[in-house]
Amino acid sequence: MRWLGLVLLGPALWAVVFSLVYGLHGTLCATASGPEDLGRAARLALVGAWLLGIAAFLPVFALIPERSGQAANLPRIGLWIGLVATLFTLFPVTVTTSC
Amino acid sequence: MSDTSLTPRTGTIAPNPPRRALALHRELQSVWANDRGLWGQMTAVSHTTLGLRFMATAIIFFAIGGILSMLIRAQLASHQGAFLDTELYNQIFTMHGSIMMFLFAIPMLEGLAIWLLPKMLGTRDMAFPRLTALGYWCYLFGGLIMLTALLFGVAPRDGWFMYTPLSSAAYSPGINADVWLLGVTFVEISAIAAAVEITVTILRQRAPGMKLTQMPLFAWYMLGTSAMMLVGFPPLIAGSVLLEIERAFDWPFFDPARGGDPLLWQHLFWLFGHPEVYIIFLPAAGVMSMMIPVLCRTTILGYGAIVAAILGLVFLSFGLWVHHMFTVGIPHMALAFFSAASVLVAVPTAVQVFAWIGTMWKGSPQLHLPMYHILGFFLTFVMGGLTGVMLAIVPFNWQAHDTAFVTAHLHYVLIGGFVFPMMAAATYWMPLITGRRRVKGLGEAAFWVILIGFHGTFFIMHLTGLMGMPRRIDVYPDNPEWVWLNLTSSIFSFVLTIGFAMFVLDLILQATLGKRESRNPWRAPTFDWAMPIPSPNYNFASLPTARHLDRDADEVILPLARGEGILPGAPNGRRELLVTRVGDAQPDHVGVLPGNTALPLALSASIGVFVLLMLASLYALAGIALVPVAVLIWVWVRGMAPGDNLASVAVTPGLRLPVHHHARASLGQSGLVAFLVANGTLFASLLFGLAFVSVVTPGPEAPISTFTPRTTAIALGLVTLAVGLASACVAWSGRHGAAMLALLLNLGALVVLVWMAATQLDDPTRHARDALRAVMAGYVGLHLLVAAGMAAFALDQFRRGEITVDVTGAWPALRLWQRYTSVTTLVTIGVLTAQAVMS
Amino acid sequence: MRGGVLIAPVALIGCSGPLSTLQPGGATATEIAWLWWVMLAGAVALTMMMVVLIAMAFGAPRDTGARVWTHGMGLAFSLVVLSATLGAGLWVGERILPRDDGAVEVRARAFQWGWRFTHTDSDGNPVETDGLLHIPAGQPVDVLITSEDVIHSFWVPRLAGKLDAIPGRTNRARISADAPGTYAGLCAEFCGLGHARMRFDVQAHDTWPPALPDESEAP
Ligand code: HEM
Ligand SMILES: [Cu+2]
Ligand SMILES: [Cu+2]
């Protein structure tokens, strides 16, 4: 049971970070007046939230030891899935037009 | 509790002495068989019976949906539109989509899982057989309601995603939209029921010693699927309930004039709708992972990688829903998140596809009939996946969205990724269903006709879409350039239909005329073949253990049939199976399952009455119709009470296990946890709705609230206190007095809540925010009511002496529910208070 | 003109038509059409690759390592291809997005079942037209889109992608026509009985604001 919980940890962390950044972005755009860009402060907030989200993975990596065998190592692989997903799905905070 | 240790502790379970197989069979049959005749079909709860019936019914709905698609194609064959008027045409394509998704694909995969999982995991039935039956009847009745509406010309007509405001009362008068909302929600009950029991069955009923990482891949896929169903369906249920309330009582959740938001519906719908397509795909991928190695005479390549891919898919697929909303005017950055997630989800898919191809390289593929359909899957699904990636690319999506290109794409993935695998699975498992061998030739011909018909129909629809033809139109008089494209599609669609008919004919011929097949015809190493064919209701005369894993099923069949496994026969004259622990699958206790009963039929019929009364807009009567529902649920739960005093059972010579009444974590407990996951998602969907209309929706601000702060604060304080105390007292003691107290506290909180809703809450029809607040209050009230009911039930059990020192009865369930109720109540009060304070 | 490069081969294989996205008439639609052709080429190559891989699987068993398939092909190869595609998509997306650059603005109101458009004449007065949208040719134009009842979608396939018309919201779409002329448009989001016939035209003019005959009257 605990093992299953650990397996879910990495992707769940991605889900949390993704929702938070998406929610933050939605809130910022909803309160913004004009179209297009939000300005520097808002972008910094978004990038910051993304980086924090990535950083959140590091302590968890320390928590979950590497194991041999792909199946037994699933919690660790789950973390990688979560981390790659966080990097990949949220990198647009750095490059795209915000609103 | 280390689940990953590799020592097979079950090796120590001593085998039972062999007995005569026929005697065992008779003993089990007398306990597990369905009752005789038609009535026996009504009362059946067996997973074999119901799984097959689910699938058969789904095939019938597929045929109906297919006929509707023929009408669509006939209409589109020429630009003037052959014969349907627009109203009817709209009903037909809406019903085609809705039937295929809700009445074919989902029930088909549920039926497959219900039928196959217990066999693969080495157990005798699903965790909650009556729930299986309830799910079936709800599905059937919901489906019949929708079909009846079609016959009377009042079927839903707003497209299968029912966008508001088109589907709201102002633009869709009549009951058409209600048929969809109520019918689909009714069917959804069976999806939630199936998800709960699939989860519990996989986690708690594996053969002893079969660790999670030793499960057949299909079980992993179904675990992922059921988890997705638990989290994916509630947003749609929430959305449907809200829209139905809007239509019935004018609460403006989606009305932009009163602070509602049509986009809220789209978010809720696609929050379900995208995961839905993976819910459909995962079981299909699961059967691929089982069949490919066997048909290539090898083992699967990259088991761990596939499990990781499933894990990734399950989560990622919840981060894609906005790709169905790329054109609603969402900022580019948000689009980019979802575009990135949508292409990323192709990675785990690619991992699986390459693992399958690698498996084929590793082994030597045999061109049996299932392999044909597997090849059809590869070709079609790969193409559908590639157009899927294209559609995930935002600028291209802006052009292709809502055109025939999307119609082509979705049929490539649905037919390629679901129908072909299901046809492969059908031809593969038919011997286990019928005990017969196939008649040669027809199956192969059917495959070729289907393949040609399919690609002929849908391939050029990509081009039709790029040439600008939108979906959901019935005529195109000004566009002669689309005629040849559509005509070609239409002609081939009839080829396709003939192919499907041939396929079904082949199955029928096999079932009726086929010669007897020998056991384990594919020489598979899995438990599903380690039984007589056709499979008996009880599956295994004695249950297998991890020792029997990965051995040719042939070597396992006989020992199991002679009772050398665990829990041989049915010596106590009741349906027994082994319940194991989640992680390491060590034997935990013996579960006693209910026998044949008409209760599921009665319960779903009474829910059906409620649905019909809602459809007829007889809301007061509908409220009254909930009374029999509640009574039947009470009776249902009473049926689980310990009936006899046999407290433990010898499963093997050296091992006695307690019966589930004496176990700490029964199947019911696990089921309740799974249900609360779904329920929690529903609650979260409501919170999301409230946040959405409060923050994102541009419409008019909510008018000032009219409540009196002091009174409201006192009332909320009272409710908080009451639920807090109720939680504390059920946690603190398992005695009669605590149950009484919990009953009173919950009722008290309910009374205060109702009073407050009546006097303090703003009129829910004036603004979406107020409507959502009222709904949340209703949600809390409903939970308080159920908590009170459960406390009353526990009291009754005390009275009957059914709760004793070592029999917990309904107590753990009450405790769990009370805790959940308290948490959601507090969250609701917290959110509403914070909103009031901030504004 | 870049569009011309596309039109020539396209017309040959019969992909042209008044509503064809493959016969773009402006910068935005041209960029998207290029994206499509590139993705199509990639998709064809990948499909062929899969077919060959599967065909090669038939025959004697082979000693193949798992990692080549799951990590090499499944992870690395697909991630590279997908990242490139995503990058191209975002890049094109950024280029065709409406910006605060003083582009001409016109308005589109959708209703069941028709379109009412507004542009500004030389005196700065709004001019309303039914079913015919006037825009200047050769420059980007922003269309402010909304709806009076249900959701519709504004789509001129030869000029740009579609954008929904949603009651209670105003969406901004950027379209552009390279040459003067008439471009066909339609409602792309299902909106009830009249959906199939909810067409309109866009007329691109050399001179802006256009001198229109009397049929358009100022409100
Ligand atoms: C039997 C062969 C089939 C044919 C010939 C067929 C044909 C069609 C056509 C022509 C449309 C588009 C109507 C339009 O929007 O213009 C359509 C829509 C659709 N089809 Fe199928 N289809 C078939 C099977 C399936 C299957 C197996 C599924 C799902 C498992 C499915 C799911 C859908 C859905 C969800 C829609 C969208 C409905 C809507 O727009 O509301 N179809 N089908
Ligand atoms: Cu999707
Ligand atoms: Cu329309």
Short mmCIF file of N, CA, C and O in Angstrom, two decimals, chain B residues 27-81:
data_model
loop_
_atom_site.label_atom_id
_atom_site.label_comp_id
_atom_site.label_asym_id
_atom_site.label_seq_id
_atom_site.Cartn_x
_atom_site.Cartn_y
_atom_site.Cartn_z
N GLU B 27 -20.25 -29.59 -6.28
CA GLU B 27 -20.41 -28.84 -5.03
C GLU B 27 -20.39 -27.34 -5.29
O GLU B 27 -21.24 -26.59 -4.82
N LEU B 28 -19.44 -26.90 -6.12
CA LEU B 28 -19.32 -25.47 -6.41
C LEU B 28 -20.49 -24.99 -7.24
O LEU B 28 -21.04 -23.90 -7.02
N GLN B 29 -20.88 -25.80 -8.20
CA GLN B 29 -21.94 -25.41 -9.09
C GLN B 29 -23.23 -25.15 -8.30
O GLN B 29 -23.95 -24.20 -8.57
N SER B 30 -23.49 -25.98 -7.32
CA SER B 30 -24.75 -25.82 -6.57
C SER B 30 -24.75 -24.51 -5.80
O SER B 30 -25.82 -23.99 -5.48
N VAL B 31 -23.58 -23.97 -5.52
CA VAL B 31 -23.53 -22.72 -4.77
C VAL B 31 -23.41 -21.50 -5.68
O VAL B 31 -24.01 -20.46 -5.45
N TRP B 32 -22.63 -21.64 -6.74
CA TRP B 32 -22.28 -20.48 -7.55
C TRP B 32 -23.16 -20.30 -8.78
O TRP B 32 -23.15 -19.22 -9.40
N ALA B 33 -23.88 -21.32 -9.20
CA ALA B 33 -24.63 -21.20 -10.45
C ALA B 33 -25.77 -20.19 -10.32
O ALA B 33 -26.27 -19.94 -9.22
N ASN B 34 -26.16 -19.64 -11.46
CA ASN B 34 -27.34 -18.78 -11.47
C ASN B 34 -28.57 -19.61 -11.22
O ASN B 34 -28.59 -20.82 -11.45
N ASP B 35 -29.65 -18.94 -10.77
CA ASP B 35 -30.93 -19.65 -10.68
C ASP B 35 -31.39 -19.99 -12.09
O ASP B 35 -30.92 -19.45 -13.08
N ARG B 36 -32.38 -20.87 -12.14
CA ARG B 36 -32.84 -21.32 -13.45
C ARG B 36 -33.72 -20.30 -14.17
O ARG B 36 -34.35 -19.47 -13.54
N GLY B 37 -33.74 -20.40 -15.47
CA GLY B 37 -34.74 -19.70 -16.28
C GLY B 37 -34.52 -18.20 -16.36
O GLY B 37 -33.46 -17.67 -16.03
N LEU B 38 -35.58 -17.53 -16.81
CA LEU B 38 -35.51 -16.09 -17.00
C LEU B 38 -35.26 -15.39 -15.68
O LEU B 38 -34.47 -14.47 -15.56
N TRP B 39 -35.98 -15.86 -14.64
CA TRP B 39 -35.81 -15.26 -13.32
C TRP B 39 -34.35 -15.37 -12.88
O TRP B 39 -33.79 -14.46 -12.27
N GLY B 40 -33.77 -16.49 -13.23
CA GLY B 40 -32.36 -16.68 -12.89
C GLY B 40 -31.48 -15.62 -13.53
O GLY B 40 -30.48 -15.18 -12.95
N GLN B 41 -31.87 -15.16 -14.72
CA GLN B 41 -31.11 -14.08 -15.36
C GLN B 41 -31.30 -12.76 -14.62
O GLN B 41 -30.41 -11.94 -14.56
N MET B 42 -32.50 -12.57 -14.08
CA MET B 42 -32.78 -11.32 -13.35
C MET B 42 -32.00 -11.25 -12.04
O MET B 42 -31.66 -10.18 -11.57
N THR B 43 -31.79 -12.41 -11.44
CA THR B 43 -31.17 -12.41 -10.12
C THR B 43 -29.68 -12.71 -10.17
O THR B 43 -29.03 -12.72 -9.13
N ALA B 44 -29.17 -12.96 -11.37
CA ALA B 44 -27.76 -13.35 -11.46
C ALA B 44 -26.85 -12.22 -10.98
O ALA B 44 -27.10 -11.04 -11.24
N VAL B 45 -25.82 -12.60 -10.24
CA VAL B 45 -24.82 -11.61 -9.84
C VAL B 45 -23.42 -12.07 -10.26
O VAL B 45 -22.44 -11.40 -9.96
N SER B 46 -23.34 -13.17 -10.94
CA SER B 46 -22.04 -13.74 -11.29
C SER B 46 -21.30 -12.85 -12.28
O SER B 46 -21.87 -12.34 -13.24
N HIS B 47 -20.02 -12.69 -12.05
CA HIS B 47 -19.25 -11.82 -12.94
C HIS B 47 -19.18 -12.40 -14.35
O HIS B 47 -19.12 -11.64 -15.33
N THR B 48 -19.18 -13.72 -14.47
CA THR B 48 -19.11 -14.31 -15.81
C THR B 48 -20.38 -13.97 -16.58
O THR B 48 -20.33 -13.45 -17.70
N THR B 49 -21.53 -14.21 -15.95
CA THR B 49 -22.79 -13.90 -16.60
C THR B 49 -22.90 -12.42 -16.94
O THR B 49 -23.20 -12.04 -18.07
N LEU B 50 -22.61 -11.59 -15.93
CA LEU B 50 -22.84 -10.17 -16.14
C LEU B 50 -21.80 -9.55 -17.06
O LEU B 50 -22.12 -8.67 -17.86
N GLY B 51 -20.57 -10.02 -16.95
CA GLY B 51 -19.55 -9.49 -17.85
C GLY B 51 -19.93 -9.74 -19.30
O GLY B 51 -19.90 -8.84 -20.14
N LEU B 52 -20.36 -10.98 -19.56
CA LEU B 52 -20.76 -11.30 -20.93
C LEU B 52 -21.98 -10.50 -21.34
O LEU B 52 -22.10 -10.03 -22.47
N ARG B 53 -22.90 -10.33 -20.38
CA ARG B 53 -24.12 -9.61 -20.74
C ARG B 53 -23.82 -8.14 -21.02
O ARG B 53 -24.38 -7.54 -21.94
N PHE B 54 -22.93 -7.57 -20.22
CA PHE B 54 -22.47 -6.20 -20.49
C PHE B 54 -21.96 -6.10 -21.93
O PHE B 54 -22.33 -5.22 -22.69
N MET B 55 -21.09 -7.06 -22.29
CA MET B 55 -20.46 -6.96 -23.61
C MET B 55 -21.48 -7.20 -24.71
O MET B 55 -21.47 -6.50 -25.73
N ALA B 56 -22.38 -8.15 -24.51
CA ALA B 56 -23.39 -8.41 -25.54
C ALA B 56 -24.28 -7.18 -25.73
O ALA B 56 -24.59 -6.77 -26.86
N THR B 57 -24.70 -6.59 -24.61
CA THR B 57 -25.54 -5.40 -24.72
C THR B 57 -24.78 -4.27 -25.41
O THR B 57 -25.34 -3.56 -26.25
N ALA B 58 -23.50 -4.14 -25.07
CA ALA B 58 -22.70 -3.09 -25.71
C ALA B 58 -22.63 -3.31 -27.21
O ALA B 58 -22.69 -2.36 -27.99
N ILE B 59 -22.53 -4.59 -27.62
CA ILE B 59 -22.46 -4.85 -29.06
C ILE B 59 -23.78 -4.47 -29.73
O ILE B 59 -23.80 -3.92 -30.84
N ILE B 60 -24.88 -4.71 -29.04
CA ILE B 60 -26.16 -4.31 -29.61
C ILE B 60 -26.22 -2.78 -29.77
O ILE B 60 -26.64 -2.26 -30.79
N PHE B 61 -25.75 -2.08 -28.74
CA PHE B 61 -25.74 -0.63 -28.85
C PHE B 61 -24.78 -0.18 -29.96
O PHE B 61 -25.03 0.82 -30.65
N PHE B 62 -23.68 -0.91 -30.14
CA PHE B 62 -22.76 -0.59 -31.23
C PHE B 62 -23.49 -0.71 -32.56
O PHE B 62 -23.35 0.14 -33.45
N ALA B 63 -24.30 -1.76 -32.68
CA ALA B 63 -25.05 -1.93 -33.92
C ALA B 63 -26.01 -0.77 -34.13
O ALA B 63 -26.13 -0.24 -35.25
N ILE B 64 -26.68 -0.35 -33.06
CA ILE B 64 -27.62 0.76 -33.20
C ILE B 64 -26.87 2.04 -33.57
O ILE B 64 -27.24 2.77 -34.49
N GLY B 65 -25.77 2.28 -32.84
CA GLY B 65 -24.95 3.46 -33.18
C GLY B 65 -24.45 3.37 -34.61
O GLY B 65 -24.36 4.38 -35.31
N GLY B 66 -24.13 2.16 -35.04
CA GLY B 66 -23.65 1.97 -36.41
C GLY B 66 -24.72 2.29 -37.42
O GLY B 66 -24.46 2.95 -38.44
N ILE B 67 -25.95 1.87 -37.14
CA ILE B 67 -27.05 2.19 -38.06
C ILE B 67 -27.22 3.71 -38.16
O ILE B 67 -27.40 4.27 -39.25
N LEU B 68 -27.13 4.36 -37.01
CA LEU B 68 -27.24 5.82 -37.04
C LEU B 68 -26.13 6.43 -37.89
O LEU B 68 -26.35 7.37 -38.66
N SER B 69 -24.92 5.87 -37.78
CA SER B 69 -23.83 6.43 -38.58
C SER B 69 -24.08 6.21 -40.06
O SER B 69 -23.68 7.02 -40.90
N MET B 70 -24.77 5.11 -40.41
CA MET B 70 -25.11 4.90 -41.82
C MET B 70 -26.07 5.98 -42.30
O MET B 70 -25.96 6.48 -43.42
N LEU B 71 -26.99 6.36 -41.43
CA LEU B 71 -27.90 7.44 -41.81
C LEU B 71 -27.13 8.74 -42.03
O LEU B 71 -27.38 9.48 -42.98
N ILE B 72 -26.18 9.00 -41.12
CA ILE B 72 -25.37 10.20 -41.28
C ILE B 72 -24.66 10.18 -42.63
O ILE B 72 -24.69 11.13 -43.40
N ARG B 73 -24.01 9.03 -42.90
CA ARG B 73 -23.24 8.94 -44.13
C ARG B 73 -24.14 9.02 -45.36
O ARG B 73 -23.77 9.59 -46.38
N ALA B 74 -25.32 8.45 -45.27
CA ALA B 74 -26.24 8.53 -46.40
C ALA B 74 -26.62 9.98 -46.65
O ALA B 74 -26.65 10.45 -47.79
N GLN B 75 -26.88 10.70 -45.57
CA GLN B 75 -27.26 12.10 -45.70
C GLN B 75 -26.14 12.92 -46.34
O GLN B 75 -26.38 13.79 -47.16
N LEU B 76 -24.89 12.62 -45.92
CA LEU B 76 -23.78 13.44 -46.40
C LEU B 76 -23.28 13.04 -47.78
O LEU B 76 -22.42 13.71 -48.35
N ALA B 77 -23.83 11.96 -48.33
CA ALA B 77 -23.31 11.47 -49.61
C ALA B 77 -23.50 12.50 -50.72
O ALA B 77 -22.74 12.52 -51.68
N SER B 78 -24.50 13.32 -50.60
CA SER B 78 -24.67 14.36 -51.61
C SER B 78 -24.82 15.71 -50.92
O SER B 78 -25.14 15.77 -49.74
N HIS B 79 -24.58 16.78 -51.69
CA HIS B 79 -24.55 18.08 -51.01
C HIS B 79 -25.92 18.62 -50.68
O HIS B 79 -26.06 19.54 -49.91
N GLN B 80 -26.96 18.04 -51.28
CA GLN B 80 -28.30 18.51 -50.94
C GLN B 80 -28.87 17.83 -49.71
O GLN B 80 -29.89 18.24 -49.19
N GLY B 81 -28.20 16.78 -49.26
CA GLY B 81 -28.73 16.05 -48.13
C GLY B 81 -29.88 15.21 -48.58
O GLY B 81 -30.87 15.71 -49.12
#
